[in-house]
PDB file of C-alpha atoms in Angstrom:
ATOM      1  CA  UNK V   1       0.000   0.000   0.000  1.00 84.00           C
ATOM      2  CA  UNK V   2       1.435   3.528  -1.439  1.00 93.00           C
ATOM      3  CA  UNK V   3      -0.050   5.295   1.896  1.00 93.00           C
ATOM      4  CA  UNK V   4       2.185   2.277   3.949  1.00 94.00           C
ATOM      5  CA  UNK V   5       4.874   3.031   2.148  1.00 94.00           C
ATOM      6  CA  UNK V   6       5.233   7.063   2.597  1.00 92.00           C
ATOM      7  CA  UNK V   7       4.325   6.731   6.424  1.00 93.00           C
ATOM      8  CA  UNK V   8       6.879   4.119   7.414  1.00 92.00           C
ATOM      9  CA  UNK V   9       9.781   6.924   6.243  1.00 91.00           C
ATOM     10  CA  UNK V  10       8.696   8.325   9.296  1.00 90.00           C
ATOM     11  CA  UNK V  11       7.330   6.415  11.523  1.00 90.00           C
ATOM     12  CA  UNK V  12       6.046   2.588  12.591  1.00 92.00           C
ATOM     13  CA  UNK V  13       2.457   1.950  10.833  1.00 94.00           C
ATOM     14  CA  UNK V  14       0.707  -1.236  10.346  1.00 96.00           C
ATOM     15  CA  UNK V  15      -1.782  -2.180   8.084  1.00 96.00           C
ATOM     16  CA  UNK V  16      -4.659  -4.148   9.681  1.00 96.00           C
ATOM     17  CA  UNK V  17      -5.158  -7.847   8.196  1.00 96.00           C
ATOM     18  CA  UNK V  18      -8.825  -8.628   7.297  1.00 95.00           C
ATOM     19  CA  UNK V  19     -10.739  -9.453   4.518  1.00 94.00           C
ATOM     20  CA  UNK V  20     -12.024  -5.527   3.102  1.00 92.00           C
ATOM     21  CA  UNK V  21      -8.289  -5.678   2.396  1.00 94.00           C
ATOM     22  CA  UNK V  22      -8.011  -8.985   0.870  1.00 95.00           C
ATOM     23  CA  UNK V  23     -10.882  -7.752  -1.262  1.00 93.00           C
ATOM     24  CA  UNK V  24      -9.241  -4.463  -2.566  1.00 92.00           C
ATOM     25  CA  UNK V  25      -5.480  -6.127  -3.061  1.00 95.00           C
ATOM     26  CA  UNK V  26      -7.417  -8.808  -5.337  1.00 96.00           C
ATOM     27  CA  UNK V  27      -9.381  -6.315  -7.323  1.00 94.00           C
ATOM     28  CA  UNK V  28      -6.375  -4.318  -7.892  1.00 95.00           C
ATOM     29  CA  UNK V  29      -4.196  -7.395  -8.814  1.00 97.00           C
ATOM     30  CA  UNK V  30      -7.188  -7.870 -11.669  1.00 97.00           C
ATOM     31  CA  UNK V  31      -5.655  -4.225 -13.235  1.00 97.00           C
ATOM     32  CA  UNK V  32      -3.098  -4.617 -16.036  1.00 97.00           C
ATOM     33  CA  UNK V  33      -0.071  -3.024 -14.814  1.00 97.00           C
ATOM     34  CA  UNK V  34       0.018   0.059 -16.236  1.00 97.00           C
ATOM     35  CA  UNK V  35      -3.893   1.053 -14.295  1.00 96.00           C
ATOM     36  CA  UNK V  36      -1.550  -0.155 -10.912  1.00 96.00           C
ATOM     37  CA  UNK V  37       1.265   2.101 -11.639  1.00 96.00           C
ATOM     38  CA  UNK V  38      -1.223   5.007 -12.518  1.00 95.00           C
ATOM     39  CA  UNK V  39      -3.425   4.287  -9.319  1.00 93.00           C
ATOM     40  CA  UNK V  40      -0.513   4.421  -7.077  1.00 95.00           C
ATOM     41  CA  UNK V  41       1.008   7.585  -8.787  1.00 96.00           C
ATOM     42  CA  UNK V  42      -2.733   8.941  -7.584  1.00 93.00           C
ATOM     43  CA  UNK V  43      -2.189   7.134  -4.337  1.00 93.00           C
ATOM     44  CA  UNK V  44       0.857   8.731  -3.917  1.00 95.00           C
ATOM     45  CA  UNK V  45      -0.020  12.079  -4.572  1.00 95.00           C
ATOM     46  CA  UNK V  46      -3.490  11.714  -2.352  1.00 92.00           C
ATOM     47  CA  UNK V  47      -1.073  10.923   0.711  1.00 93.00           C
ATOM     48  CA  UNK V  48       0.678  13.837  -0.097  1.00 94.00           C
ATOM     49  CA  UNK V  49      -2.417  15.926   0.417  1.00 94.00           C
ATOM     50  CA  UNK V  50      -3.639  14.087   3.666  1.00 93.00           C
ATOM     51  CA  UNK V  51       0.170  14.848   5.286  1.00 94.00           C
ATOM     52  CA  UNK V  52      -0.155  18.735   4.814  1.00 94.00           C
ATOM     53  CA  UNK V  53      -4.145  18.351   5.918  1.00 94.00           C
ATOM     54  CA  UNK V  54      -3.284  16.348   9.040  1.00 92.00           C
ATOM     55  CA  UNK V  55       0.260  16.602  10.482  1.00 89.00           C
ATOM     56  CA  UNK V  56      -0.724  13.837  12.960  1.00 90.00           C
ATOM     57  CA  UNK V  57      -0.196  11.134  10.635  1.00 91.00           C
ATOM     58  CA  UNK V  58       3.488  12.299  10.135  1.00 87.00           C
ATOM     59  CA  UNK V  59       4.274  13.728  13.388  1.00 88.00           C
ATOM     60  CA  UNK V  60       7.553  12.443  14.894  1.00 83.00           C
ATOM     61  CA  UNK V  61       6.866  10.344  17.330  1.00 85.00           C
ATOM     62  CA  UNK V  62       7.765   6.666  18.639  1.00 84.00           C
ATOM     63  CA  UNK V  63       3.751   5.423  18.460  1.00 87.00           C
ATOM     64  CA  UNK V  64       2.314   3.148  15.992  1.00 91.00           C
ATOM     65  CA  UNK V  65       0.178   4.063  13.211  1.00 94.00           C
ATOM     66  CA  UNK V  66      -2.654   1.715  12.350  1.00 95.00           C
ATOM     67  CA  UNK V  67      -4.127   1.710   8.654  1.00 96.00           C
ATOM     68  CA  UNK V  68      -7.664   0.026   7.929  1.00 95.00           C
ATOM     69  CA  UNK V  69      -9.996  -0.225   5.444  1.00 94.00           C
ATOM     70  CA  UNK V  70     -13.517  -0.495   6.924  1.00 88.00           C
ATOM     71  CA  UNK V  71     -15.815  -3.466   5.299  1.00 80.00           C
ATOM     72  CA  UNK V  72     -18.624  -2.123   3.165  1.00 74.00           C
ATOM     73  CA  UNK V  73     -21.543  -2.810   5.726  1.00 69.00           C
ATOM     74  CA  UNK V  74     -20.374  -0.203   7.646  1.00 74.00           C
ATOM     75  CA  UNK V  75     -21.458   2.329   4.687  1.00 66.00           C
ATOM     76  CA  UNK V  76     -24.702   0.430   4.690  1.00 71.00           C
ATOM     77  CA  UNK V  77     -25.031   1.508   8.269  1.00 72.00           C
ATOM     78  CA  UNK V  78     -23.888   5.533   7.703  1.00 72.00           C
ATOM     79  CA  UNK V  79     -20.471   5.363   8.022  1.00 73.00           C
ATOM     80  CA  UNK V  80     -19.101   6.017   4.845  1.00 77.00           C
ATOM     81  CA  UNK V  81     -15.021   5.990   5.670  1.00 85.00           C
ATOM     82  CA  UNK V  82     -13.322   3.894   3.688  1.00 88.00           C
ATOM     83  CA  UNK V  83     -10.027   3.950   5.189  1.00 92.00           C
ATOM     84  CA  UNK V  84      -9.422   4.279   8.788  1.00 93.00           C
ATOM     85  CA  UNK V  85      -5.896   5.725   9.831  1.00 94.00           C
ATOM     86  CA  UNK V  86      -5.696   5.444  13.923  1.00 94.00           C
ATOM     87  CA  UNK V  87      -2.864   6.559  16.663  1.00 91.00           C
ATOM     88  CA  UNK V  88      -4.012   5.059  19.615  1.00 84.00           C
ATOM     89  CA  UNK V  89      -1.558   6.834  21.445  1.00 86.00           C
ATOM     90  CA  UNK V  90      -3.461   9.819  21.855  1.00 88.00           C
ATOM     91  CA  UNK V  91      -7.111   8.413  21.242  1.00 87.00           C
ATOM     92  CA  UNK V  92      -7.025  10.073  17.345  1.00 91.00           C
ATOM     93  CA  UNK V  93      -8.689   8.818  14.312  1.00 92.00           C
ATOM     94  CA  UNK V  94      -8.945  10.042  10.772  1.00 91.00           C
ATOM     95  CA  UNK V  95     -11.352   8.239   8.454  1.00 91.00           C
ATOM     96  CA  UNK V  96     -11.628   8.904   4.578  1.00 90.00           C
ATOM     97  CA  UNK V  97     -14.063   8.489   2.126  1.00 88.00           C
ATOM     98  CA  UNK V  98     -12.583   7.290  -1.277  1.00 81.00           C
ATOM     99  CA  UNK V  99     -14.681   7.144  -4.469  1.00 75.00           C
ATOM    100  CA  UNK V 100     -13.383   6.802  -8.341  1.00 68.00           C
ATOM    101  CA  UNK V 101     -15.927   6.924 -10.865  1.00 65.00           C
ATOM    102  CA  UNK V 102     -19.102   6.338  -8.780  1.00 53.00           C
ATOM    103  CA  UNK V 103     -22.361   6.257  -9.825  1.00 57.00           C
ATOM    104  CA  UNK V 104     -23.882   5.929  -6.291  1.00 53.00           C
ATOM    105  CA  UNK V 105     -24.349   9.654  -5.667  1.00 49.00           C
TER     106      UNK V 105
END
């Protein structure tokens, strides 16, 4: 994960194991290689953005950071966050909303 990838430069992050994430690695695996390498130049810009909207995730500091993607039932239920990005060490939580094309709204 591009967003894995710029983070740990910095500091420890995890991603979290479970099957929303199983779910998106498989459906981008299905993407001829050249749609990968352009979604993770977009990834990789996007990350950019979120660092100078929320120093937190970059902040110098010893603590873990936690990276999620939430399964889709919890959209069904109102909670539309896609990815979840968590520092427990402080009790702070930043979800996102991702959408590419989508016809739902």
């Amino acid at each position: 994960m591009v967003l894995e990838q710029e983070i740990s430069q910095i500091k420890p992050v995890e991603i979290v194991k479970n099957s929303s994430l199983s779910a998106a690695k498989k459906a981008f695996d299905g993407f001829d290689k050249e749609t990968q390498a352009s979604f993770k130049q977009s990834a990789r810009a996007g990350a950019l953005k979120i660092f100078e909207a929320e120093p937190r995730i970059v902040e110098e500091t010893k603590s873990l950071l936690s990276l999620s993607l939430q399964k889709d039932s919890k959209g069904e239920n109102g909670d539309v966050r896609d990815l979840l990005i968590v520092r427990e060490d402080i009790l702070w939580e930043l979800g996102i909303s991702i959408k590419r094309k989508s016809y739902g709204t």
